[in-house]
Amino acid sequence: TTNLSIENGSQISSTAFSRGNAGNISIQAENIDISNNSDSLTGIFAFVNTEAIGNAGQIDITTENLDINNNNSFISTSTLGEGDAGTINILATESINLFDNANIWAIVFESGVGDAGSVNIEAASLEFDDFSKVSVESFGRGNSGTLTVNANSITLLDGSQIIGSIEGTGDGGTLAVNAETIEIIDSFGEGTIRPTGIVSNVNQGGEGNGGSIDIKANSISIDGRRAEISASVFGEGNAGELNITATESIDITNLAGIFADVINRDNTGEGGDLFIDTPNLSLDDVGTISVANQGQGNAGSLTINTDFLSIFNNSAVSLSNQGQGNGGNLAIGANSIEVSLFSRIVAGTENGIGGDINLTVNDSIFLRDGGSILATAFSDGSGGNITIDSNFIVAFPGNDSDILASSVQGEGGNITINAESLFGIQERTLNDSTNDINASSEVSGLDGTVNISTPDINPVQGTTELPNNIVVPEETSQQACEANREIAAQNGLNIKGKGGIVPEPGLPLNSLNIAVNGETNSTSVIPQPIETSQGEIQPARGIKVTESGEIILTAYRTNNSGERIPEIKQNCG
């Protein structure tokens, strides 16, 4: 139930100076405050010193509120010698707040040989601001560690990070982040020194594979020029794997993005794999989702499962290879997709085989104001393939919203569309004033193919109005064979010879072509009298009007003029 304050160069530390492991540190306090207004390191440390051999100790902290403030304020486990950094476990029942370049890290310094330790954080709320971070990093020879964060809310502002990175030799860290809400906001704009966000990268000068990131939340908001979630490679190696699940929504806006890229053109590594699953995915104001390779290897894969995907205002969902390798696979499953205001779904290739786009959409795809779907190739690359399965594809007229699998010097790709209907877009030569489907190459004879499959029936054509006076079957068949039913019950139906065959198969069966037991039945169709208490009553079957206007009911059938209708032989007993 006490408070702990560590200030201005004060330290709680455990150090290995020669051979052997550093000791462990365990702290319990109601509130812990670490702040620094000096140039000296301030905080809680467990480390392996230079030229020492051994592992750093473990740091365990339990508190209600943890505040770390000002530059050179740390909770750190590290190695400068030979050995692994230790593990940091922090449980805060209320909040963890890091401000002004404050740090929680498990790190291998440049002189170190060993793996970075693990960091495990659990709190009700986390807020990091102004270049503060929690990290597992290696600048020496060793792998980055594992970082796990569990919180109700996570807010990362202006250069702050949850990060696992490599700048030495080794693989990037594994990050697992679980929260109800995640907000990543960068307000610095132009000139930001480092990104704000959740990052597992191989940085410039590093050699190793990018780490993996697994994020689960209810809602995720990423806003600002350098706000991002990234598993990328700026040095040498393969990009990492990035899995993001949000049960409510993901919003990416104002130059923010999600990336699994290879940036170094000399890198021979492969692009990363990115998977996103959320009911509502929105990109606006140059928001980006990107899997790219600018090096020598192939692009990775990009998979999105969502109910509603909206891409607005120069935003992009992009899979690209801007180097020497081949494109990958971009797959989107959705209920509806809208691409507008010069935004795009794109698989681009510079020199290799184009990437493929597969869209499976239960309802509709809307393209407007230059919004397009592109599998394009530049230089010597070949256009990728586009496959679309959707109910409707609607392109608003006059906006140059296209579906293209085109190439400059190589072969055009193939476009396959299965849809109920296409509105405002059709296969034709490219034109800036129309919405076009095209799989052409600028080299003659290398055009791709376009296959569009739609039903013969237009689902929006006029419908036929059904009559209101419904005919009940009994009303048309009840009296048909009423006479002499005992005999009728013993009858059978025999169709003999050509007499039972209609002139054409499509015509209805005609009673004149049917014989019962080889002959027609002459049984009278006049109904039998009805027995009543007043005697037998013959049912009326016709009506006759005299010259004086008198109405007479008749036992025989009459026409509209009251004239008797001759009886005909029946063909049922």
XYZ file of C-alpha atoms in Angstrom, residues 242 244 250 252 258 273-283 288-291 301-311 316-319 329-337 344-346 358-361:
51
model
C 0.838 -9.737 -39.749
C -5.202 -8.368 -37.369
C -10.755 -0.866 -38.457
C -7.275 3.924 -41.496
C -0.878 -1.188 -42.383
C 1.808 -12.069 -45.477
C -0.993 -9.849 -44.182
C -4.387 -11.086 -42.962
C -7.215 -8.759 -41.815
C -10.584 -9.866 -40.438
C -13.207 -7.283 -39.392
C -16.882 -6.487 -40.133
C -16.108 -2.888 -41.159
C -12.895 -1.824 -42.868
C -12.549 1.808 -43.925
C -9.675 3.629 -45.656
C -3.072 2.405 -47.188
C -2.968 -1.344 -46.726
C 0.175 -2.612 -48.409
C 2.124 -5.800 -49.032
C -0.047 -12.311 -49.882
C -2.842 -10.019 -48.713
C -6.121 -11.484 -47.449
C -9.105 -9.467 -46.191
C -12.379 -10.813 -44.780
C -14.993 -8.162 -44.058
C -18.659 -7.284 -44.398
C -18.169 -3.727 -45.674
C -14.998 -2.430 -47.317
C -14.864 1.280 -48.202
C -11.820 2.840 -49.888
C -5.371 1.927 -51.667
C -5.462 -1.759 -50.845
C -2.252 -2.753 -52.580
C -0.188 -5.839 -53.343
C -2.131 -12.981 -54.316
C -4.678 -10.395 -53.121
C -7.944 -11.955 -51.936
C -10.946 -10.103 -50.517
C -14.162 -11.655 -49.253
C -16.912 -9.132 -48.466
C -20.634 -8.404 -48.543
C -20.048 -5.105 -50.345
C -17.107 -3.036 -51.593
C -7.905 1.555 -55.960
C -7.600 -2.121 -55.283
C -4.333 -2.909 -57.031
C -9.666 -12.417 -56.285
C -12.832 -10.672 -55.095
C -15.742 -12.675 -53.690
C -18.577 -10.255 -52.920
